[in-house]
Short mmCIF file of C-alpha atoms and ligand atoms in Angstrom, two decimals:
data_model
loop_
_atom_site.label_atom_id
_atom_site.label_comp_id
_atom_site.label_asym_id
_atom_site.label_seq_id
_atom_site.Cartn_x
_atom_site.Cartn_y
_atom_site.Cartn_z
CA UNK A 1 -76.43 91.18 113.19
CA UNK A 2 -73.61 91.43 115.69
CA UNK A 3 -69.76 90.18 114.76
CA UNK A 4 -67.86 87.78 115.54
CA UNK A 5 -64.41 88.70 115.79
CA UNK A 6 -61.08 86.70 116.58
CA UNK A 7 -58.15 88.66 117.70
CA UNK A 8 -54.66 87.16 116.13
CA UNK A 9 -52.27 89.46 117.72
CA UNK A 10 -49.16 87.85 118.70
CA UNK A 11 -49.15 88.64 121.86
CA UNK A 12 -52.74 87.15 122.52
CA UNK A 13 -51.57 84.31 120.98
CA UNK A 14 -48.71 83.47 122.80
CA UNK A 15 -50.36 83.92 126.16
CA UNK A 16 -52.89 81.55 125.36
CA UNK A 17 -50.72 78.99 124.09
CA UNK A 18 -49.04 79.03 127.50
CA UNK A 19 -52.90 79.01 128.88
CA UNK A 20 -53.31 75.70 126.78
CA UNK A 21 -49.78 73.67 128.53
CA UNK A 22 -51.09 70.88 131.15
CA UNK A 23 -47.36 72.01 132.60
CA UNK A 24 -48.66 75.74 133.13
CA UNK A 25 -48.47 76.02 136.98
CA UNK A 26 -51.37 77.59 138.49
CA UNK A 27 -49.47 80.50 139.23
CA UNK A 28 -48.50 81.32 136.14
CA UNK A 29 -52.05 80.37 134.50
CA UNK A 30 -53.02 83.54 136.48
CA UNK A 31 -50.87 86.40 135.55
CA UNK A 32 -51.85 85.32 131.99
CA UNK A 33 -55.50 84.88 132.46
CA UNK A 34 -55.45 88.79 133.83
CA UNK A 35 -52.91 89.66 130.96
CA UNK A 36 -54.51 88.56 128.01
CA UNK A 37 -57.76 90.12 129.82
CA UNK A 38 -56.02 93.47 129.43
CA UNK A 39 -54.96 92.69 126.20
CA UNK A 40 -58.52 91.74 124.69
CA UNK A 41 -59.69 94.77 126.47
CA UNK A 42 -57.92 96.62 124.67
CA UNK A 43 -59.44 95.26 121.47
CA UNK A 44 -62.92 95.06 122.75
CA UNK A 45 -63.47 98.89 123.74
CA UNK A 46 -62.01 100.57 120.54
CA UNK A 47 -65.14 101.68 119.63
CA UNK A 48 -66.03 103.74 122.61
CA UNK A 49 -67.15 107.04 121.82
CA UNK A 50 -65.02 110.07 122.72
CA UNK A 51 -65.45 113.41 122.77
CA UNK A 52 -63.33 116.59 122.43
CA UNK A 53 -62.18 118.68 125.68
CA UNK A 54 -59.84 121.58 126.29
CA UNK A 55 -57.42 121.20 128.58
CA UNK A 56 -53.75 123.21 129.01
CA UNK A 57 -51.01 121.56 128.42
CA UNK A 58 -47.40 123.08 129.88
CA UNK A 59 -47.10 124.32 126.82
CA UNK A 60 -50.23 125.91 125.58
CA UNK A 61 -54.16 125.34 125.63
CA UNK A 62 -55.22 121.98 123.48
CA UNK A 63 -58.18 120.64 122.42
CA UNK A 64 -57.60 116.34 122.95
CA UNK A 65 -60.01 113.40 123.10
CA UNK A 66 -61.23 111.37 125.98
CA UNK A 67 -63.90 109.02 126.69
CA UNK A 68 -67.23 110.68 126.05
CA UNK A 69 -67.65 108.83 128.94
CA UNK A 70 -70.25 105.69 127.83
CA UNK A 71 -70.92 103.47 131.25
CA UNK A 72 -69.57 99.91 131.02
CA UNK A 73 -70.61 96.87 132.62
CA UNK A 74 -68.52 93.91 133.25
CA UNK A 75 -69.83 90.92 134.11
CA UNK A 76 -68.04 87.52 134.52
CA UNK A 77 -69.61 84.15 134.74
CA UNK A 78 -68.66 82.42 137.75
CA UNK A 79 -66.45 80.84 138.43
CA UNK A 80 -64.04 80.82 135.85
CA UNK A 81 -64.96 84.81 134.31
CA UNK A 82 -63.40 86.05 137.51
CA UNK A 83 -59.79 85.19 136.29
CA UNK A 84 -60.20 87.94 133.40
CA UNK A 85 -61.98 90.82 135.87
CA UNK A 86 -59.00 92.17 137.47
CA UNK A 87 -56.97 92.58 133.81
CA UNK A 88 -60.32 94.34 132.49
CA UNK A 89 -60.54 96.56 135.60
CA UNK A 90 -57.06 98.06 135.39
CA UNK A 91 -57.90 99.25 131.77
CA UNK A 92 -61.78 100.65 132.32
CA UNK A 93 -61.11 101.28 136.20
CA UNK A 94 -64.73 103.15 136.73
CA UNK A 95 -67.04 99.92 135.21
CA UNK A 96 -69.15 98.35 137.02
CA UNK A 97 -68.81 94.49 137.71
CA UNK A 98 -72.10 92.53 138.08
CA UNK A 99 -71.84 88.79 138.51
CA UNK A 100 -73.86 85.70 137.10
CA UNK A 101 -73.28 82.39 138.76
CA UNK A 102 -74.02 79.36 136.60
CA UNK A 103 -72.47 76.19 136.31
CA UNK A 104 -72.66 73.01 133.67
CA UNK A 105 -74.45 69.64 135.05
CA UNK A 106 -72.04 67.53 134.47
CA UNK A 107 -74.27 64.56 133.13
CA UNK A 108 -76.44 66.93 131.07
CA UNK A 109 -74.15 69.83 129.95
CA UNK A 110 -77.05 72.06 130.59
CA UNK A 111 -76.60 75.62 132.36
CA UNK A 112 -77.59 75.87 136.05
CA UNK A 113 -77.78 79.87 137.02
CA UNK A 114 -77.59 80.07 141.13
CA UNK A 115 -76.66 83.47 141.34
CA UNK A 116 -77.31 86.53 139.67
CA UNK A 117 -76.42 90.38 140.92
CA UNK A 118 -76.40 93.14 138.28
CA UNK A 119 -75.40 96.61 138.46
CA UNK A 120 -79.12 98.55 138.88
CA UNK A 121 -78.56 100.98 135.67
CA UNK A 122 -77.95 97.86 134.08
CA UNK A 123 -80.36 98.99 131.20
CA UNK A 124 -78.31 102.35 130.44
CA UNK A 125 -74.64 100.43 130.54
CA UNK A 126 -72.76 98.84 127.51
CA UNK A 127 -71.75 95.34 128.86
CA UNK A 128 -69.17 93.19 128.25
CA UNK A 129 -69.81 89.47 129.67
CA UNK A 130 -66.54 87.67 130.09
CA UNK A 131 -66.01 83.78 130.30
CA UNK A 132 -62.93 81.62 129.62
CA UNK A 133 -64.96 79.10 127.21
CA UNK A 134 -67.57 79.10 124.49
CA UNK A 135 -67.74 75.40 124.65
CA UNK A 136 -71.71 74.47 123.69
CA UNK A 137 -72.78 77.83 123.96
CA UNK A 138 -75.21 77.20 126.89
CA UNK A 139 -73.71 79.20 129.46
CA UNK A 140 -72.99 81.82 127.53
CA UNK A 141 -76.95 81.73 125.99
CA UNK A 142 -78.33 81.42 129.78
CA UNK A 143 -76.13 84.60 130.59
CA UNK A 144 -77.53 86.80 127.82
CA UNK A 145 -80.66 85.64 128.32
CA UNK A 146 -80.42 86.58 132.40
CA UNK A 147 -79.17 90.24 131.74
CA UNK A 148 -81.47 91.19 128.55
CA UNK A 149 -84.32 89.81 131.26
CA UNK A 150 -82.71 92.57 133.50
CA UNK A 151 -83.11 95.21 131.05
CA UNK A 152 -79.26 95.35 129.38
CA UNK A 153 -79.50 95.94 125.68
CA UNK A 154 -76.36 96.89 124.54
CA UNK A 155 -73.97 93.29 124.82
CA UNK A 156 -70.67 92.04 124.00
CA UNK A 157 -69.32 88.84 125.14
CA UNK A 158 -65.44 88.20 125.32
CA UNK A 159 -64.20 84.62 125.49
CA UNK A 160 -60.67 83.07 125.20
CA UNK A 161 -61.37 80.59 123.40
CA UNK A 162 -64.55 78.96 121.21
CA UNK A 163 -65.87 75.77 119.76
CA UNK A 164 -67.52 76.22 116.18
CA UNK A 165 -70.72 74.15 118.37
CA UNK A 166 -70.70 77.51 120.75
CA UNK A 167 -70.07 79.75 118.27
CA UNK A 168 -73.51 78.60 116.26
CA UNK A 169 -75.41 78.12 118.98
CA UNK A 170 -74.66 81.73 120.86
CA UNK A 171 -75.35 83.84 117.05
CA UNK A 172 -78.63 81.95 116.27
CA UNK A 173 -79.80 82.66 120.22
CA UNK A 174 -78.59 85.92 120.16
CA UNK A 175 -77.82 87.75 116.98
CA UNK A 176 -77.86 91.15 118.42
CA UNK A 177 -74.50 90.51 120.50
CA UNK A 178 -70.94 91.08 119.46
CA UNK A 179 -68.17 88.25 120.67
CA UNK A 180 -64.97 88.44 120.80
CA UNK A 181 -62.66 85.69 120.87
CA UNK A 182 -58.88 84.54 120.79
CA UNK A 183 -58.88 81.23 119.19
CA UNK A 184 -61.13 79.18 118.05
CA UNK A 185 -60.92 75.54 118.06
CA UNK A 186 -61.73 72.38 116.54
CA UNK A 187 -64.67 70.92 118.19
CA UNK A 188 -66.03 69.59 121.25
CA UNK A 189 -65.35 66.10 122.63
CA UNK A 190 -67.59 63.34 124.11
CA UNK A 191 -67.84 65.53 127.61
CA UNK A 192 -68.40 68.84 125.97
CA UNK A 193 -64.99 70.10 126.64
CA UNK A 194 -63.22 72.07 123.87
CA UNK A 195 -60.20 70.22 121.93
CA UNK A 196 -57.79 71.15 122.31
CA UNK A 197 -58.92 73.61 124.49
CA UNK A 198 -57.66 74.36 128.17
CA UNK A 199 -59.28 71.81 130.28
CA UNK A 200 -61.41 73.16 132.96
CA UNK A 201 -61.33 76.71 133.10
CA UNK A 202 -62.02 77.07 136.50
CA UNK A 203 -60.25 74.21 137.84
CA UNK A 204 -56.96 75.47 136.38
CA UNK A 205 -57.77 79.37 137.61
CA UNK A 206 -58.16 78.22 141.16
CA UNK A 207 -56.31 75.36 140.94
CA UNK A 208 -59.24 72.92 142.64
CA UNK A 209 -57.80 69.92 140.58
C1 PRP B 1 -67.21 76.41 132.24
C2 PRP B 1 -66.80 77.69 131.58
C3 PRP B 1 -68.11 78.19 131.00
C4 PRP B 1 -68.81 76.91 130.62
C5 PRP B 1 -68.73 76.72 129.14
O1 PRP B 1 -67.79 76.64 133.46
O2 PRP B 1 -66.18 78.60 132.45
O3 PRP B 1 -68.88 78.95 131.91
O4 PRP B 1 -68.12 75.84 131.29
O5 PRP B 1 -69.44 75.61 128.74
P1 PRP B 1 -70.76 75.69 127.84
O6 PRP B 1 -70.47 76.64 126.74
O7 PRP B 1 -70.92 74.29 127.38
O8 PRP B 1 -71.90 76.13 128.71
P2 PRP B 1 -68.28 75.42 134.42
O9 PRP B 1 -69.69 75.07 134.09
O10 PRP B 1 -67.27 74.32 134.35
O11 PRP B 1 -68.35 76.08 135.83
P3 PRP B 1 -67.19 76.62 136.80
O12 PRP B 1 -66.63 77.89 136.15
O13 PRP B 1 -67.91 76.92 138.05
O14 PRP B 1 -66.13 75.56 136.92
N1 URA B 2 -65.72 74.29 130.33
C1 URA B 2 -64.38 74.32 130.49
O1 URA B 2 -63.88 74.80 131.51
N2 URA B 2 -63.61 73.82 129.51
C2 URA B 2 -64.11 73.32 128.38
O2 URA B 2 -63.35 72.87 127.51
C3 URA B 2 -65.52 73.29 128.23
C4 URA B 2 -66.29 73.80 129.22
#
């Protein structure tokens, strides 16, 4: 069964209470989106393995820890995931970004995929799929189901923030994957969107409304 974990550090939390403000300029929604995506990065990898090396130090020979060198895959949804690559880039600079296009219809709330483009080792990488919003859950369900089609085994999903509906819907689909979140909210309103939520994700990224 995978976890479901919420991150409560301060820091996360103030960014995306700034995130949440209608008055956030579009500017300013940025630098957060890619800070907070550092920040939950952070969180996300602290299980990597390591392994021991020797090195010199000015001082004398050492024996210290670094990554044992596990292969990571990130992969945003599009549009709004792409906010968060950048942030996750600067702290795992060597991972691999695939990208999976999908988008809600607006009437039926259902998942439309239109583009999908993996890394080809895709079955020997850990990934970590990265959206804004866990709002019904069927984005992030399509997504999974896309890559494990592809051959990844080894998932963890990092959202901002999540609906209980999501939540439910994304463990009982998929209970092998991990997902990490930094608030979760009430509930979801007549159109699906989370309350109180952001508003559009992507809309308020690239500022198209
Ligand atoms: C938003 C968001 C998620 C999805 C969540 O994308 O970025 O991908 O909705 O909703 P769900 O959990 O109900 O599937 P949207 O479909 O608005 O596409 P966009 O990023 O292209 O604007
Ligand atoms: N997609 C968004 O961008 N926001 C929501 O609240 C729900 C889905």
């Amino acid at each position: 069964m995978g976890k479901v974990m919420v991150f409560d550090h301060p820091l996360i939390q103030h960014k995306v209470s700034l995130m949440r403000d209608k008055n956030t300029p579009v500017k300013e929604f940025r630098a957060l989106a890619r800070e907070v995506a550092m920040l939950m990065t952070y969180e996300v990898t602290r299980d990597l393995p390591t392994r021991e090396v020797e090195i010199e130090t000015p001082i004398c020979p050492a024996e210290v820890r670094m990554l044992a060198g596990k292969k990571l895959a990130i992969i945003p949804i599009l549009r709004a995931g792409l906010g968060f690559v950048d942030g996750m880039l600067e702290m795992i600079p060597s991972a691999k970004v695939g990208h999976v296009g999908l988008y809600r219809d607006p009437e039926t709330h259902e998942p439309v995929e239109y583009y999908c483009k993996l890394p080809e080792d895709i079955d020997k990488r850990r990934v970590i799929i990265v959206d804004p919003m866990l709002a019904t859950g069927g984005s992030a369900i399509a997504t999974v189901d896309s890559v494990k089609k592809r051959g990844a085994k080894e998932i963890s999903l990092m959202f901002l923030i999540a609906a209980p509906e999501g939540i439910e819907a994304l463990t009982s689909a998929h209970p092998d994957v991990d997902i990490y979140i930094a608030a979760k909210d009430k509930c979801l309103n007549e159109n699906a969107y989370i309350v109180p939520g952001l508003g559009d994700a992507g809309d308020r990224i690239f500022g198209t409304k």
